[in-house]
mmCIF file of C-alpha atoms and ligand atoms in Angstrom:
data_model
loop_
_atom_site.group_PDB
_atom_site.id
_atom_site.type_symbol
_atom_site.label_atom_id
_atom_site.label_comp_id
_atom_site.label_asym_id
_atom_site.label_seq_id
_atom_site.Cartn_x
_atom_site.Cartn_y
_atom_site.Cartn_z
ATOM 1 C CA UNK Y 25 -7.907 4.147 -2.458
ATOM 2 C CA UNK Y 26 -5.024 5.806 -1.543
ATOM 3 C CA UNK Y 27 -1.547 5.745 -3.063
ATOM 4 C CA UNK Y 28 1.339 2.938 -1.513
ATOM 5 C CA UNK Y 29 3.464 5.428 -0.246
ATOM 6 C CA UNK Y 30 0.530 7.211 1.874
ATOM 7 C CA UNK Y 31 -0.705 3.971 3.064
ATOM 8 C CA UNK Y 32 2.743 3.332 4.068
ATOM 9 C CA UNK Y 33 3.092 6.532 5.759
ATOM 10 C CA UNK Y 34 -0.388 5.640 8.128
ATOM 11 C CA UNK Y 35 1.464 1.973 8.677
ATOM 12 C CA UNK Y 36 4.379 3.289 9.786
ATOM 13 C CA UNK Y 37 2.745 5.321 12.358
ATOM 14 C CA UNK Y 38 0.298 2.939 13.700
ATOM 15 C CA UNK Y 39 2.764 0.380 13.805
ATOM 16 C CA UNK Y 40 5.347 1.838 15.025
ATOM 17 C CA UNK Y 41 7.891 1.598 12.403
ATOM 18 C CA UNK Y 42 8.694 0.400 8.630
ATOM 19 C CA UNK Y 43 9.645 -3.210 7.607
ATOM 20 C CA UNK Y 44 8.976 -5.268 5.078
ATOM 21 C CA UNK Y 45 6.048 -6.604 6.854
ATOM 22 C CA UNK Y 46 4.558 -3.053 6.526
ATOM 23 C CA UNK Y 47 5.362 -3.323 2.670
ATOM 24 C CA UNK Y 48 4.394 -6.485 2.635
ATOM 25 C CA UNK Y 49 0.520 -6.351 4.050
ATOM 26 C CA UNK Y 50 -0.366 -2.648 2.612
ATOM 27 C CA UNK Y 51 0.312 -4.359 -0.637
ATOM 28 C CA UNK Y 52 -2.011 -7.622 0.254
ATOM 29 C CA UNK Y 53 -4.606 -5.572 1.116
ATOM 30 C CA UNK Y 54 -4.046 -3.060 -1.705
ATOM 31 C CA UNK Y 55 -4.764 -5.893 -3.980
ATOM 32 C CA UNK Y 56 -7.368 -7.546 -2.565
ATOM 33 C CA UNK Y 57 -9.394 -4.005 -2.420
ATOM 34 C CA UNK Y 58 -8.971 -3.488 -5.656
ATOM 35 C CA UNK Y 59 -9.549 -6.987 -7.421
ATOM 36 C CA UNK Y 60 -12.771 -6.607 -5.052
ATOM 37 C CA UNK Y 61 -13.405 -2.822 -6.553
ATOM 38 C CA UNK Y 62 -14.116 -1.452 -2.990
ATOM 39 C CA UNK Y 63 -12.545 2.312 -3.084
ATOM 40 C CA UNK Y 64 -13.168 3.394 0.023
ATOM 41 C CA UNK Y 65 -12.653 0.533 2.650
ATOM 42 C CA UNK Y 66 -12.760 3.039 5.687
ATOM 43 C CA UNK Y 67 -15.243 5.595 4.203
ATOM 44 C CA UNK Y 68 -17.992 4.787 2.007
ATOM 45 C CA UNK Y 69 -17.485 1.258 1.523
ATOM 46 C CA UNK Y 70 -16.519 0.461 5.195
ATOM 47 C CA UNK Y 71 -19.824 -1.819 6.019
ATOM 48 C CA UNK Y 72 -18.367 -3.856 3.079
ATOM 49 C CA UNK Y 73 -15.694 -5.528 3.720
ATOM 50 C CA UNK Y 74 -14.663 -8.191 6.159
ATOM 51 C CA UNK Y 75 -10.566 -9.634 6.016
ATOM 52 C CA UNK Y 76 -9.428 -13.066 7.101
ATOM 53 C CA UNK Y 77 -6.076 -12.228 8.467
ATOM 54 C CA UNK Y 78 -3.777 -15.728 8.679
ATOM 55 C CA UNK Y 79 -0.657 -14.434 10.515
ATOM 56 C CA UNK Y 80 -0.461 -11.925 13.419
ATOM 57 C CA UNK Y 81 2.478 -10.354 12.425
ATOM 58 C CA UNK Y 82 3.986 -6.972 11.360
ATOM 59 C CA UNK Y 83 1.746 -7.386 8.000
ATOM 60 C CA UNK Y 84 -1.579 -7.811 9.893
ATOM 61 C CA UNK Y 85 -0.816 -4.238 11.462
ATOM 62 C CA UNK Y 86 -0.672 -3.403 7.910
ATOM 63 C CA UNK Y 87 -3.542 -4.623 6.547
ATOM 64 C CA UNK Y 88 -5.902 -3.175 9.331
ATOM 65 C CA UNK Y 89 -4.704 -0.168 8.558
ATOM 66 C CA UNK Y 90 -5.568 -0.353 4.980
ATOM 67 C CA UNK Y 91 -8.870 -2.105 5.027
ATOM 68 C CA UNK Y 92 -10.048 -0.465 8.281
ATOM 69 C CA UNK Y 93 -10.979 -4.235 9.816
ATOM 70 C CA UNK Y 94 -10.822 -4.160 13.225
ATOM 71 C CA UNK Y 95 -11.372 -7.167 16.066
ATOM 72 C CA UNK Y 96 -13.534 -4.743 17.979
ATOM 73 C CA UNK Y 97 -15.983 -4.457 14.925
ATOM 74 C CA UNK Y 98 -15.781 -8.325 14.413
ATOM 75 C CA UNK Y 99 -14.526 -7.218 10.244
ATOM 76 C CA UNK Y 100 -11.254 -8.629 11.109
ATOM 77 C CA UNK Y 101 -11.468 -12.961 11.555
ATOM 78 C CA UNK Y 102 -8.282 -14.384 12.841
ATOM 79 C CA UNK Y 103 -6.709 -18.131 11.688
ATOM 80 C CA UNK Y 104 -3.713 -18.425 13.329
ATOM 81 C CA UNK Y 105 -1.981 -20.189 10.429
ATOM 82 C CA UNK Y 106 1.576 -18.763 10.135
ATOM 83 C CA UNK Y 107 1.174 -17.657 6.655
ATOM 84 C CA UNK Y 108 1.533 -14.681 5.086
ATOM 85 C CA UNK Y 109 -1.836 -14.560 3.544
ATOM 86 C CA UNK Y 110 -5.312 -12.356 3.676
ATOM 87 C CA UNK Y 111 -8.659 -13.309 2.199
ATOM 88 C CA UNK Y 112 -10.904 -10.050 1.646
ATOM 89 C CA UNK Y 113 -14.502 -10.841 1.669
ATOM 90 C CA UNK Y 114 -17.086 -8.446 0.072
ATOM 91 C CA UNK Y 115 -20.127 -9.370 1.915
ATOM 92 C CA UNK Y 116 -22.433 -6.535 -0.431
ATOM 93 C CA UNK Y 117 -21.505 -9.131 -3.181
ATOM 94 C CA UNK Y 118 -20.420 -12.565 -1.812
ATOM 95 C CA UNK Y 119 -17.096 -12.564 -3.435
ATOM 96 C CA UNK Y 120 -13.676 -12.903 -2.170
ATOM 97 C CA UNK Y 121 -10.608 -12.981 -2.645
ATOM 98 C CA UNK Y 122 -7.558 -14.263 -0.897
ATOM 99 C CA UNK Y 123 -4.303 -13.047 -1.401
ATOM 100 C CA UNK Y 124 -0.707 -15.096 -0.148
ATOM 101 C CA UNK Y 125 2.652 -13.897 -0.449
ATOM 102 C CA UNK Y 126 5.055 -16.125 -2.609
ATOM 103 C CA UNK Y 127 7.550 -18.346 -0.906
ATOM 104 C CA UNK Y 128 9.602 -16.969 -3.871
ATOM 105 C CA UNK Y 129 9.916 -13.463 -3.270
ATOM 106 C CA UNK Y 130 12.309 -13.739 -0.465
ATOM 107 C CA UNK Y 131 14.389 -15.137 -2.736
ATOM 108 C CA UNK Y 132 13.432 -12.915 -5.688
ATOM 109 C CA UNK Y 133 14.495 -9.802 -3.049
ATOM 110 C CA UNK Y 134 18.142 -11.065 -2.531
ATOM 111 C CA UNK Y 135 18.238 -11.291 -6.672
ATOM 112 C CA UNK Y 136 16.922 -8.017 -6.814
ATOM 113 C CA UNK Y 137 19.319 -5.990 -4.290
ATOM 114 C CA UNK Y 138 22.228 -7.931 -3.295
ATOM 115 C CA UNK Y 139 23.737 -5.021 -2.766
ATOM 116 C CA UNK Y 140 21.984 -4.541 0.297
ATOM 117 C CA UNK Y 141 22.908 -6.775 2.518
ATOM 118 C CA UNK Y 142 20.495 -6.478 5.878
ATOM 119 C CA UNK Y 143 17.389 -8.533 4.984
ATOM 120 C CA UNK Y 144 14.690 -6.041 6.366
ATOM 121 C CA UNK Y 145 15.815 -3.054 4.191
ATOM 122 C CA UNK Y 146 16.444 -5.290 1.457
ATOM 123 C CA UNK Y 147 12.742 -6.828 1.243
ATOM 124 C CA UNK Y 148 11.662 -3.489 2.327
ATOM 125 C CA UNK Y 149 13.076 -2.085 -1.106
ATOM 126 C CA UNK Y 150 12.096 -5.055 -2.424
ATOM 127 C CA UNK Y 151 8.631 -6.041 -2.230
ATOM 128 C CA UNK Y 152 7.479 -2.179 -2.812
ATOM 129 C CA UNK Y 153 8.862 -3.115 -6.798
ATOM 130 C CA UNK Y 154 8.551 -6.165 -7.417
ATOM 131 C CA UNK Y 155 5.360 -6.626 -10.001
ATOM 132 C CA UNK Y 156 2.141 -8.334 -8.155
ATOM 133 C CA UNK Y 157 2.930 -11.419 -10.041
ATOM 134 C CA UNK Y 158 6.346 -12.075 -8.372
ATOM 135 C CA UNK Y 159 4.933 -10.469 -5.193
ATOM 136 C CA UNK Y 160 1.202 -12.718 -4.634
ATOM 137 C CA UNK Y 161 -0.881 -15.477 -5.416
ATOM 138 C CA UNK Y 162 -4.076 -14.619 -6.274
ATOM 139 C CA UNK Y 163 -7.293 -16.856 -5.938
ATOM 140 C CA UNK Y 164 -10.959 -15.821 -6.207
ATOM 141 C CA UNK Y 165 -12.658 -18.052 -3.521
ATOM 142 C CA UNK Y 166 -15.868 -18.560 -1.344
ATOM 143 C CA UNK Y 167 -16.067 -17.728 2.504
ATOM 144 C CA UNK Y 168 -19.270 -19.371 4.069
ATOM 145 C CA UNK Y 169 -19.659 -16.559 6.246
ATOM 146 C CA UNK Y 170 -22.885 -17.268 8.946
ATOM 147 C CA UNK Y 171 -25.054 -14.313 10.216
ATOM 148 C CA UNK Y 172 -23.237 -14.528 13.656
ATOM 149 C CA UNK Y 173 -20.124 -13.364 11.639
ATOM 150 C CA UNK Y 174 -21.440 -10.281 10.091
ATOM 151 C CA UNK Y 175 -19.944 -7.454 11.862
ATOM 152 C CA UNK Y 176 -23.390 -6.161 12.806
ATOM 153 C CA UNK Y 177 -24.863 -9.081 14.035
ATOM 154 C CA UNK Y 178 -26.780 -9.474 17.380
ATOM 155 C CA UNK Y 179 -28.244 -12.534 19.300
ATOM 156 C CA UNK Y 180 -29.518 -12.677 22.207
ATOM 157 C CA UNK Y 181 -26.857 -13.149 25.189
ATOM 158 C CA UNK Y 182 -26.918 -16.782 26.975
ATOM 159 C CA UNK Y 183 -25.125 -17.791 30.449
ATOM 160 C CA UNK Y 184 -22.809 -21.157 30.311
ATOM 161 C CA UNK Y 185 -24.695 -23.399 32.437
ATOM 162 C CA UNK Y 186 -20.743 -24.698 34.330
ATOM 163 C CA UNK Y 187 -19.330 -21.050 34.550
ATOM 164 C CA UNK Y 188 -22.258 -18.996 34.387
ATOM 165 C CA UNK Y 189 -20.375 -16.496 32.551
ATOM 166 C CA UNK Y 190 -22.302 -15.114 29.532
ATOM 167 C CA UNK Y 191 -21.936 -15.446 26.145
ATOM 168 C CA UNK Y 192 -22.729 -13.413 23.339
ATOM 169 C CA UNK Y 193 -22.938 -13.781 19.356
ATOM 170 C CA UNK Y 194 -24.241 -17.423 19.353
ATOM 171 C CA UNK Y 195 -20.604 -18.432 20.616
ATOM 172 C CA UNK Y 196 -21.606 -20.732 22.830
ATOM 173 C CA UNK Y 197 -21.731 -24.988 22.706
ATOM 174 C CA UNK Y 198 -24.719 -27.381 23.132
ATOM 175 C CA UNK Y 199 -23.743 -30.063 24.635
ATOM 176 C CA UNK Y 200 -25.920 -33.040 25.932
ATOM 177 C CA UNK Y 201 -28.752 -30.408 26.048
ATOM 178 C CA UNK Y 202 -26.470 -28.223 27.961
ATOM 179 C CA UNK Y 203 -25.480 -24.702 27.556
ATOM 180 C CA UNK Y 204 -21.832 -24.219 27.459
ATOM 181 C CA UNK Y 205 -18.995 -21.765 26.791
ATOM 182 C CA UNK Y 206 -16.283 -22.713 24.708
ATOM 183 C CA UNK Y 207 -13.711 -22.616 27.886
ATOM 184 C CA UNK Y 208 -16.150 -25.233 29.662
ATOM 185 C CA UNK Y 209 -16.555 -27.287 26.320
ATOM 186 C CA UNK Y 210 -12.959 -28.059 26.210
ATOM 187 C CA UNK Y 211 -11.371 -25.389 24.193
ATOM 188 C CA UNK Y 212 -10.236 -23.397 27.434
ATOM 189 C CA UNK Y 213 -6.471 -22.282 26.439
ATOM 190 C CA UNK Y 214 -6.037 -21.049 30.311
ATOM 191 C CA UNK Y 215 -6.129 -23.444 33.810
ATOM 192 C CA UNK Y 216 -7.426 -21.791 36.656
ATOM 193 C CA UNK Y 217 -5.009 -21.781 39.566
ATOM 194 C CA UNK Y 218 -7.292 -21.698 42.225
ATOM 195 C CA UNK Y 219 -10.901 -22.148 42.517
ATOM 196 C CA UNK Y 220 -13.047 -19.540 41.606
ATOM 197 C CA UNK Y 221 -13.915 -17.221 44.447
ATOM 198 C CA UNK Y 222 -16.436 -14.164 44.641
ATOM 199 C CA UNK Y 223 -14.300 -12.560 46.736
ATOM 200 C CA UNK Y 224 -11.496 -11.616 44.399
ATOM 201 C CA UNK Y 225 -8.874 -12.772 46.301
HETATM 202 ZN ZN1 ZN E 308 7.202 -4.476 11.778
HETATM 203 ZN ZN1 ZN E 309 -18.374 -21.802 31.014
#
């Protein structure tokens, strides 16, 4: 693993800039490498490791850039939870852990440099001292993970029998012996404006 301050250095740049986000998830997934004893998460160790992220903010930048968990390799689950909180998953091993920031620490930052006044810079100064205690919860847990999860998985690719879109990973729904996507089952989080046409018009 590399040190905070490098790992900082490579957030900074993917994300764009330094906050306390940045500080923030390099530390969660600092942690969660190391309780899991996985050295190299982008190297040696990269078919290792797959993070639940539960917040897509700054911090989630963060900890891709740590762990190397990406959407595109399916190593990177989403739950769009609003908390600042990872759960690393060693799939050589089974174990995992998840890590959640402390509601305290914001308040353990202002105690810690009220001399700073600007809350970003603050936390930013903050969280990279304050001890992993003050910082994190810790909790060794289980992740039922399915095949279709695993970041190398591959099923066979199936058409919704509404849409006729295809589906791949086993993501699709059986419902009353039909074939559907998860759009056509319900879940659809879009509304079509106009019928579908071949055309593209
Ligand atoms: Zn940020
Ligand atoms: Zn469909």
């Amino acid at each position: 693993m590399k040190s905070l301050d490098e790992y900082l250095r490579e957030a900074e740049q993917a994300h764009g800039h330094l906050c306390a986000g940045q500080v923030l998830g390099v530390r969660m997934a600092m942690v969660g490498l190391e309780r899991l004893g996985i050295e190299d998460p982008r190297g040696t160790d990269r078919k290792r490791l797959v993070t639940f992220i539960e917040i897509d903010r700054c911090a989630t930048d963060a900890v891709m850039v740590v762990t190397g968990c990406r959407l595109g390799k399916r190593a990177l689950k989403f739950r769009d939870w609003g908390k600042m909180a990872a759960t690393f998953v060693d799939v050589s091993s089974g174990r995992a852990v998840r890590v959640a920031a402390k509601e305290s620490s914001k308040s353990l930052a202002r105690e810690m440099h009220p001399e700073i006044p600007e809350k970003n810079r603050q936390q930013m100064l903050a969280y990279r001292e304050m001890k992993e205690d003050d910082l994190f919860d810790v909790q060794w847990v289980t992740v039922n993970l399915p095949e279709e999860e695993f970041p190398g998985f591959k099923g066979k690719r199936i058409v919704c029998s509404a849409c006729g879109e295809g589906i791949n990973f086993r993501r699709e729904v059986l419902r009353a012996g039909k074939v559907l996507c998860r759009a056509c089952a319900g879940e659809s989080y879009y509304i079509p404006l106009k019928e579908r046409s071949t055309s593209g018009e």
